[in-house]
């Protein structure tokens, strides 16, 4: 790729020689002597760097620098300055110029400064891209009130050091919330470590968290920094905290109270600065009642609680998430599936998603990979569900409940009616007259009810 450089200088002779120096190195050069044209050119073209004379008639280099930085914030600007204007060039650097070269121009020095500027620019752009990608990956998709509240909370607390306890069924997005907090915090350049307390046996977990000194126990052949030391300055995500051994919980509590770790086999505690985010898919109160979670530890961990409701209790999120995953998997599998048809949408909305967002995500991935047309239909969903061993009738709740409360009879009736109609439609492959016949109502009435229940 040839780099494109804009050169601005009112001295026509200098302009010519700069153009020659740069063109010989295969840079593509736009050289102008009228500073008033800069804005227009910046709008029209993308420059990798700008060489800017400090002093020109009509406008001063500092003002022009400001305009360039506004138009194209990431483009490095190199000031070109005569001896008498070095001071202005220094000021320009304070204002954001990348560097300066002195007149008379030494071509070697100019080329080195320019090369560095371009390298710097590439790094800045790459970092910017990565940050944007990261933040995009940790965006919580959904428009339910519950989800919006969660996003607001994340935004409010990310930059603080408050401890966060996240609760919610498996697959609701607990880990994603932990990542969103870390990558939106000032700790984002430090480590985010994750430990699943359910997956590691007690002794190993203790070692993993706190580390050991050489010789602390047989087999400890060298010093080992546990996660607390390794993660110093960063965030430690303790998943499935309810499964941590109760004695280990006492040790963890001590670390949290003192901000110090006792490395196994070491007599002097070590100071640490680690933000703790913990999570569980179990009922916290139940865990405490049954003696599985220490109450004092829970109070320590629970600086703020974020509860993520199951997907079936925030149905408004289902379709935004389905389309989000549709786009994502279209990209990663080179597919171009454009939409989910009405019936299929309605099916997704009414299924009860016991595996929550994780389940929706894998259903969408399979749909994107396996379907033939460019529109997802209910038959496609059936096929995928069959393939994943999901019972297609799992979507009708046996006992109608709303947000975990038993519904009144009228509401229960409505829920039952809707689910039953869906079930019959399912079984008749959405042939309305057949379904109407089974339900013992006429087609118009069936359509009316479907509309009422948001099925069409
Ligand atoms: N609101 C959301 N928007 C986008 N992706 C989500 C959302 N909630 C969950 N996910 C995705 O679903 C999957 C499961 O989420 P995860 O955080 O691992 O759940 P948990 O830790 O509660 O089991 C992950 O791939 C996650 O990125
Ligand atoms: Mg998880």
Coordinates of C-alpha atoms and ligand atoms in Angstrom, one line a residue:
X1 CA 0.0 0.0 0.0
X2 CA 1.3 3.4 -0.8
X3 CA 0.9 6.0 2.0
X4 CA -0.8 9.2 1.1
X5 CA 0.8 12.4 2.4
X6 CA -0.5 15.9 2.4
X7 CA 2.2 18.6 2.3
X8 CA 1.2 22.3 3.0
X9 CA 3.8 25.1 2.5
X10 CA 3.5 28.5 0.9
X11 CA 7.1 28.3 -0.3
X12 CA 6.7 26.8 -3.8
X13 CA 10.4 25.8 -4.1
X14 CA 10.3 23.9 -0.8
X15 CA 7.1 22.3 -1.8
X16 CA 8.7 21.0 -5.0
X17 CA 11.6 19.6 -3.2
X18 CA 9.5 18.0 -0.5
X19 CA 7.3 16.4 -3.2
X20 CA 10.4 15.0 -4.9
X21 CA 11.9 13.6 -1.7
X22 CA 8.7 11.9 -0.8
X23 CA 7.8 10.7 -4.3
X24 CA 11.2 9.1 -4.7
X25 CA 10.3 6.9 -1.6
X26 CA 7.0 6.0 -3.3
X27 CA 4.8 8.0 -1.1
X28 CA 1.8 9.4 -2.9
X29 CA 1.9 13.2 -2.4
X30 CA -0.6 16.0 -2.5
X31 CA 1.4 19.2 -2.3
X32 CA -0.4 22.5 -1.9
X33 CA 0.7 26.1 -1.3
X34 CA -2.7 27.5 -0.4
X35 CA -3.6 26.6 3.2
X36 CA -7.3 27.4 2.5
X37 CA -7.6 24.2 0.5
X38 CA -6.6 21.9 3.4
X39 CA -10.1 21.5 4.8
X40 CA -11.6 20.5 1.4
X41 CA -8.8 18.0 0.7
X42 CA -9.2 16.4 4.2
X43 CA -12.9 15.9 3.5
X44 CA -12.2 14.3 0.1
X45 CA -9.2 12.1 0.9
X46 CA -7.8 10.0 3.7
X47 CA -4.2 11.0 4.5
X48 CA -1.8 8.9 6.5
X49 CA 0.2 12.0 7.6
X50 CA 0.3 15.8 7.0
X51 CA 3.5 17.9 6.7
X52 CA 2.5 21.4 7.8
X53 CA 4.4 24.7 7.5
X54 CA 4.3 26.6 10.8
X55 CA 4.0 30.0 9.2
X56 CA 2.0 30.8 6.2
X57 CA 0.2 34.0 5.1
X58 CA -3.4 34.2 6.0
X59 CA -3.5 31.5 8.6
X60 CA -1.2 30.4 11.3
X61 CA 0.0 26.8 11.5
X62 CA -1.5 26.3 15.0
X63 CA -5.0 27.2 13.8
X64 CA -4.6 24.9 10.9
X65 CA -3.4 22.1 13.1
X66 CA -6.5 22.4 15.2
X67 CA -8.7 22.2 12.0
X68 CA -6.8 19.1 10.8
X69 CA -7.1 17.4 14.2
X70 CA -10.8 18.0 14.3
X71 CA -11.3 16.6 10.8
X72 CA -9.0 13.7 11.2
X73 CA -8.1 13.0 14.7
X74 CA -5.8 10.0 14.2
X75 CA -3.7 11.5 11.4
X76 CA -0.2 12.5 12.6
X77 CA 0.8 16.0 11.7
X78 CA 4.5 16.9 11.3
X79 CA 5.3 20.6 11.6
X80 CA 7.9 22.1 9.3
X81 CA 9.5 25.1 10.9
X82 CA 12.2 27.7 10.2
X83 CA 14.7 28.5 12.9
X84 CA 12.8 31.6 14.0
X85 CA 9.6 29.7 14.6
X86 CA 10.9 26.7 16.7
X87 CA 8.8 28.0 19.6
X88 CA 5.6 27.8 17.6
X89 CA 6.5 24.3 16.5
X90 CA 7.0 23.3 20.2
X91 CA 3.6 24.7 21.0
X92 CA 2.2 22.7 18.2
X93 CA 3.5 19.5 19.7
X94 CA 1.9 20.4 23.0
X95 CA -1.4 20.9 21.1
X96 CA -1.1 17.4 19.5
X97 CA 1.3 17.6 16.5
X98 CA 3.3 14.4 16.2
X99 CA 6.8 16.0 15.7
X100 CA 8.6 18.7 13.8
X101 CA 11.4 19.1 11.3
X102 CA 13.5 22.2 10.8
X103 CA 14.3 24.1 7.7
X104 CA 16.5 23.7 5.8
X105 CA 15.1 20.2 5.4
X106 CA 17.4 17.3 6.0
X107 CA 15.8 14.6 3.8
X108 CA 17.1 11.8 5.9
X109 CA 15.7 13.2 9.1
X110 CA 12.4 14.0 7.4
X111 CA 12.0 10.5 6.2
X112 CA 12.8 9.0 9.6
X113 CA 10.3 11.2 11.3
X114 CA 7.7 10.4 8.7
X115 CA 8.3 6.7 9.0
X116 CA 7.9 6.8 12.8
X117 CA 4.7 8.9 12.4
X118 CA 3.2 6.3 10.1
X119 CA 4.2 3.4 12.3
X120 CA 2.7 5.3 15.3
X121 CA -0.4 5.9 13.3
X122 CA -0.9 2.3 12.5
X123 CA -0.5 1.3 16.1
X124 CA -3.0 3.9 17.2
X125 CA -5.5 2.7 14.6
X126 CA -5.0 -0.9 15.4
X127 CA -5.5 -0.2 19.1
X128 CA -8.6 1.9 18.4
X129 CA -10.0 -1.0 16.2
X130 CA -9.3 -3.6 18.9
X131 CA -11.0 -1.4 21.6
X132 CA -14.0 -0.9 19.4
X133 CA -14.2 -4.6 18.7
X134 CA -13.8 -5.5 22.4
X135 CA -16.5 -3.1 23.4
X136 CA -18.8 -4.4 20.6
X137 CA -18.2 -8.0 21.9
X138 CA -19.3 -7.1 25.4
X139 CA -22.3 -5.1 24.4
X140 CA -25.4 -6.5 26.1
X141 CA -28.1 -6.9 23.4
X142 CA -31.8 -6.6 24.3
X143 CA -34.4 -4.0 25.0
X144 CA -36.3 -5.3 28.0
X145 CA -36.5 -3.0 31.0
X146 CA -34.5 -5.6 33.0
X147 CA -31.6 -5.5 30.5
X148 CA -31.6 -1.8 30.1
X149 CA -31.4 -1.5 33.9
X150 CA -28.5 -3.9 33.9
X151 CA -26.7 -1.9 31.1
X152 CA -27.2 1.3 33.1
X153 CA -25.9 -0.3 36.2
X154 CA -22.8 -1.5 34.4
X155 CA -22.1 1.9 33.0
X156 CA -22.5 3.5 36.4
X157 CA -20.3 1.1 38.4
X158 CA -17.7 0.0 35.8
X159 CA -15.2 2.6 36.7
X160 CA -15.6 2.2 40.5
X161 CA -14.1 -0.6 42.5
X162 CA -17.3 -1.8 44.0
X163 CA -17.6 -5.6 44.3
X164 CA -20.3 -7.1 42.1
X165 CA -22.4 -10.3 42.8
X166 CA -24.1 -11.5 39.7
X167 CA -27.0 -13.9 39.9
X168 CA -29.0 -15.7 37.2
X169 CA -29.7 -19.0 35.6
X170 CA -27.0 -20.7 33.5
X171 CA -26.7 -19.0 30.1
X172 CA -28.3 -15.7 31.0
X173 CA -25.1 -13.7 30.5
X174 CA -23.4 -13.5 33.9
X175 CA -19.9 -13.9 32.4
X176 CA -20.7 -11.3 29.8
X177 CA -21.7 -8.8 32.5
X178 CA -18.4 -9.5 34.3
X179 CA -16.5 -8.9 31.0
X180 CA -18.5 -5.8 30.3
X181 CA -17.7 -4.3 33.7
X182 CA -13.9 -5.1 33.4
X183 CA -13.5 -3.8 29.8
X184 CA -15.4 -0.6 30.6
X185 CA -13.3 0.0 33.8
X186 CA -10.0 1.6 34.3
X187 CA -8.6 -1.8 34.8
X188 CA -9.2 -2.8 31.2
X189 CA -5.6 -3.0 30.3
X190 CA -4.9 -5.2 33.2
X191 CA -5.9 -8.9 33.6
X192 CA -9.4 -10.3 33.9
X193 CA -9.0 -13.7 35.4
X194 CA -11.8 -16.2 35.6
X195 CA -12.0 -19.1 38.1
X196 CA -14.8 -21.5 38.1
X197 CA -15.1 -22.6 41.8
X198 CA -17.3 -25.6 40.9
X199 CA -14.8 -27.1 38.5
X200 CA -11.7 -27.2 40.7
X201 CA -11.2 -29.4 43.8
X202 CA -10.7 -27.6 47.1
X203 CA -7.0 -28.0 47.5
X204 CA -6.2 -27.1 44.0
X205 CA -8.5 -24.1 44.2
X206 CA -6.8 -22.8 47.3
X207 CA -3.5 -23.1 45.5
X208 CA -4.9 -21.5 42.4
X209 CA -6.2 -18.5 44.3
X210 CA -3.5 -17.8 46.8
X211 CA -0.4 -19.5 45.3
X212 CA 2.4 -21.1 47.3
X213 CA 6.1 -20.8 48.3
X214 CA 8.6 -23.4 47.2
X215 CA 8.5 -26.3 49.7
X216 CA 5.2 -25.3 51.2
X217 CA 4.0 -28.9 50.7
X218 CA 5.4 -31.9 49.0
X219 CA 5.3 -31.2 45.3
X220 CA 5.7 -27.5 45.7
X221 CA 9.0 -27.4 43.7
X222 CA 9.0 -23.7 43.0
X223 CA 7.1 -20.5 44.0
X224 CA 3.7 -20.2 42.4
X225 CA 1.8 -16.9 42.2
X226 CA -1.9 -17.5 42.7
X227 CA -4.5 -15.6 40.8
X228 CA -4.7 -12.9 43.4
X229 CA -1.1 -11.9 42.8
X230 CA -1.2 -12.5 39.1
X231 CA -4.3 -10.4 38.7
X232 CA -3.0 -7.5 40.8
X233 CA -4.5 -4.3 39.4
X234 CA -7.1 -6.2 37.5
X235 CA -10.4 -8.0 38.0
X236 CA -11.0 -11.6 39.3
X237 CA -14.2 -13.2 38.3
X238 CA -15.2 -16.0 40.7
X239 CA -17.8 -18.0 39.0
X240 CA -20.1 -20.5 40.8
X241 CA -19.1 -19.0 44.1
X242 CA -21.8 -21.1 45.9
X243 CA -19.7 -24.2 45.2
X244 CA -16.6 -23.0 47.0
X245 CA -15.6 -25.1 50.0
X246 CA -16.8 -23.4 53.2
X247 CA -13.3 -23.4 54.8
X248 CA -11.9 -21.8 51.7
X249 CA -14.6 -19.2 51.9
X250 CA -13.2 -18.1 55.3
X251 CA -9.8 -17.7 53.7
X252 CA -11.3 -15.7 50.9
X253 CA -13.1 -13.5 53.3
X254 CA -9.9 -12.6 55.0
X255 CA -8.3 -11.6 51.8
X256 CA -11.2 -9.4 51.0
X257 CA -11.2 -7.8 54.4
X258 CA -7.5 -7.1 54.5
X259 CA -6.7 -6.7 50.8
X260 CA -3.8 -9.0 51.5
X261 CA -3.1 -12.6 50.5
X262 CA -1.5 -15.2 52.6
X263 CA 0.5 -17.2 50.1
X264 CA 0.6 -20.9 51.2
X265 CA 3.9 -21.4 53.1
X266 CA 4.7 -17.7 53.4
X267 CA 4.5 -15.9 56.8
X268 CA 4.2 -12.4 55.5
X269 CA 0.9 -11.4 53.8
X270 CA 1.2 -9.6 50.5
X271 CA -0.9 -6.5 49.6
X272 CA -3.1 -6.9 46.5
X273 CA -5.5 -4.6 44.6
X274 CA -7.9 -6.9 42.8
X275 CA -11.5 -6.2 42.0
X276 CA -13.8 -9.1 42.7
X277 CA -16.8 -10.0 40.6
X278 CA -18.6 -13.2 41.7
X279 CA -21.5 -15.1 40.2
X280 CA -23.8 -18.0 40.9
X281 CA -26.7 -19.6 39.2
X282 CA -28.1 -20.8 42.5
X283 CA -30.5 -19.0 44.9
X284 CA -28.3 -17.0 47.2
X285 CA -30.7 -17.0 50.1
X286 CA -31.1 -20.7 49.8
X287 CA -27.3 -21.2 49.7
X288 CA -27.0 -19.2 53.0
X289 CA -29.9 -21.0 54.7
X290 CA -28.4 -24.4 53.8
X291 CA -25.0 -23.4 55.1
X292 CA -23.3 -23.6 51.7
X293 CA -22.4 -19.9 51.6
X294 CA -21.1 -17.9 54.5
X295 CA -23.3 -14.9 55.1
X296 CA -20.4 -12.6 56.0
X297 CA -18.7 -13.5 52.7
X298 CA -21.9 -12.9 50.8
X299 CA -22.0 -9.4 52.4
X300 CA -18.5 -8.7 51.4
X301 CA -19.0 -9.9 47.8
X302 CA -22.3 -8.2 47.4
X303 CA -21.3 -4.5 47.0
X304 CA -23.9 -4.4 44.4
X305 CA -26.1 -7.3 43.1
X306 CA -26.9 -7.7 39.5
X307 CA -29.7 -10.2 38.8
X308 CA -30.2 -11.3 35.3
X309 CA -33.7 -12.7 34.8
X310 CA -34.2 -15.9 32.7
X311 CA -34.8 -15.2 29.0
X312 CA -38.4 -16.4 29.2
X313 CA -39.2 -13.6 31.7
X314 CA -37.8 -10.9 29.3
X315 CA -39.3 -12.0 26.0
X316 CA -38.7 -8.5 24.5
X317 CA -35.0 -9.6 24.3
X318 CA -35.6 -12.8 22.3
X319 CA -35.9 -11.3 18.8
X320 CA -33.2 -8.6 19.2
X321 CA -30.9 -11.4 20.4
X322 CA -32.0 -13.7 17.6
X323 CA -31.2 -11.1 15.0
X324 CA -28.0 -10.2 16.7
X325 CA -26.9 -13.8 16.5
X326 CA -28.2 -14.1 12.9
X327 CA -25.9 -11.2 11.8
X328 CA -23.0 -12.6 13.8
X329 CA -23.2 -16.1 12.4
X330 CA -24.0 -14.8 8.9
X331 CA -20.6 -13.1 9.1
X332 CA -18.7 -16.0 10.6
X333 CA -20.2 -18.7 8.3
X334 CA -20.4 -16.6 5.1
X335 CA -24.2 -16.8 4.9
X336 CA -26.8 -14.3 4.0
X337 CA -29.9 -15.2 5.8
X338 CA -32.0 -12.1 5.9
X339 CA -35.0 -12.8 8.1
X340 CA -36.9 -15.0 10.4
X341 CA -40.5 -15.3 9.2
X342 CA -43.5 -14.4 11.4
X343 CA -44.4 -17.9 12.5
X344 CA -40.8 -18.7 13.3
X345 CA -40.5 -15.5 15.3
X346 CA -43.5 -16.4 17.2
X347 CA -42.2 -19.8 17.9
X348 CA -38.9 -18.4 19.3
X349 CA -40.9 -16.0 21.4
X350 CA -43.0 -18.7 23.0
X351 CA -40.4 -21.3 23.6
X352 CA -39.3 -21.2 27.2
X353 CA -35.5 -21.3 26.7
X354 CA -34.3 -23.4 29.7
X355 CA -30.7 -22.8 28.5
X356 CA -31.4 -19.0 28.1
X357 CA -29.3 -16.9 25.8
X358 CA -26.7 -19.6 25.4
X359 CA -29.3 -21.9 24.0
X360 CA -30.8 -19.3 21.7
X361 CA -27.3 -18.6 20.4
X362 CA -26.6 -22.2 19.5
X363 CA -30.1 -22.6 17.9
X364 CA -29.3 -19.5 15.8
X365 CA -25.9 -20.8 14.8
X366 CA -27.3 -24.1 13.6
X367 CA -30.1 -22.4 11.8
X368 CA -27.6 -20.2 9.9
X369 CA -25.4 -23.2 9.0
X370 CA -28.1 -25.6 8.0
X371 CA -31.0 -23.8 6.3
X372 CA -31.3 -23.6 2.6
X373 CA -33.2 -20.5 1.8
X374 CA -32.6 -17.0 3.0
X375 CA -35.5 -16.9 5.5
X376 CA -35.8 -19.0 8.6
X377 CA -39.1 -20.9 8.8
X378 CA -40.8 -22.9 11.5
X379 CA -39.8 -26.1 9.7
X380 CA -36.2 -25.1 10.0
X381 CA -36.6 -24.5 13.7
X382 CA -38.3 -27.9 14.0
X383 CA -35.4 -29.6 12.3
X384 CA -32.8 -27.9 14.4
X385 CA -34.7 -28.6 17.6
X386 CA -35.0 -32.3 16.6
X387 CA -31.3 -32.4 15.9
X388 CA -30.5 -30.8 19.3
X389 CA -33.0 -33.1 21.0
X390 CA -35.1 -30.3 22.2
X391 CA -38.7 -31.1 22.8
X392 CA -40.8 -28.8 20.6
X393 CA -43.5 -28.7 23.2
X394 CA -41.2 -27.5 25.9
X395 CA -42.5 -24.0 25.2
X396 CA -45.8 -24.4 26.9
X397 CA -45.5 -23.8 30.6
X398 CA -47.6 -26.3 32.5
X399 CA -48.3 -23.9 35.3
X400 CA -48.8 -20.4 33.9
X401 CA -46.6 -18.1 35.8
X402 CA -45.5 -14.5 35.3
X403 CA -42.2 -13.4 36.7
X404 CA -42.3 -16.4 39.1
X405 CA -45.6 -15.4 40.6
X406 CA -48.7 -17.6 40.1
X407 CA -51.0 -15.9 37.7
X408 CA -54.7 -15.2 38.4
X409 CA -57.2 -17.4 36.7
X410 CA -58.0 -15.0 33.9
X411 CA -54.3 -14.5 33.0
X412 CA -53.7 -18.2 33.3
X413 CA -56.6 -18.8 30.9
X414 CA -55.0 -16.4 28.4
X415 CA -51.6 -18.0 28.7
X416 CA -53.1 -21.5 28.4
X417 CA -55.1 -20.4 25.4
X418 CA -52.1 -18.9 23.6
X419 CA -49.9 -21.9 24.3
X420 CA -52.5 -24.4 23.3
X421 CA -53.3 -22.6 20.1
X422 CA -49.5 -22.5 19.3
X423 CA -49.3 -26.2 20.1
X424 CA -52.1 -27.1 17.8
X425 CA -50.7 -24.8 15.0
X426 CA -47.4 -26.6 15.5
X427 CA -48.9 -30.0 15.2
X428 CA -50.9 -29.1 12.1
X429 CA -47.8 -27.5 10.5
X430 CA -49.5 -24.1 10.7
X431 CA -52.5 -25.1 8.5
X432 CA -55.0 -22.7 9.9
X433 CA -58.2 -24.5 8.8
X434 CA -57.0 -27.8 10.2
X435 CA -56.0 -26.1 13.5
X436 CA -59.4 -24.3 13.6
X437 CA -61.2 -27.5 13.2
X438 CA -59.3 -29.2 16.0
X439 CA -59.9 -26.2 18.3
X440 CA -63.6 -26.3 17.4
X441 CA -63.7 -22.6 16.2
X442 CA -63.9 -21.1 12.8
X443 CA -60.9 -19.7 10.9
X444 CA -61.9 -16.1 11.4
X445 CA -62.1 -16.6 15.1
X446 CA -58.7 -18.4 15.1
X447 CA -57.1 -15.5 13.2
X448 CA -58.7 -13.1 15.8
X449 CA -57.2 -15.1 18.7
X450 CA -53.8 -15.3 17.0
X451 CA -53.8 -11.6 16.5
X452 CA -54.8 -11.0 20.1
X453 CA -52.0 -13.2 21.4
X454 CA -49.4 -11.7 19.1
X455 CA -48.9 -14.9 17.2
X456 CA -49.4 -13.1 13.9
Ligands
LIG1 N1 -27.7 -9.8 26.4 C1 -26.8 -10.4 25.6 N2 -26.3 -9.9 24.5 C2 -25.5 -10.6 23.7 N3 -25.0 -11.8 24.0 C3 -25.3 -12.4 25.2 C4 -26.3 -11.7 26.0 N4 -26.4 -12.5 27.1 C5 -25.7 -13.6 27.0 N5 -25.0 -13.5 25.8 C6 -24.1 -14.6 25.2 O1 -24.7 -15.8 25.6 C7 -23.6 -16.7 26.0 C8 -23.8 -17.2 27.4 O2 -23.6 -16.1 28.3 P1 -22.7 -16.3 29.6 O3 -22.3 -14.9 30.0 O4 -21.6 -17.3 29.4 O5 -23.8 -16.9 30.6 P2 -23.6 -17.4 32.1 O6 -22.3 -17.0 32.6 O7 -24.7 -16.8 32.8 O8 -23.8 -18.9 32.0 C9 -22.3 -16.0 25.8 O9 -21.8 -16.3 24.5 C10 -22.7 -14.5 25.8 O10 -21.9 -13.7 25.1
LIG2 MG1 -21.0 -18.8 33.1

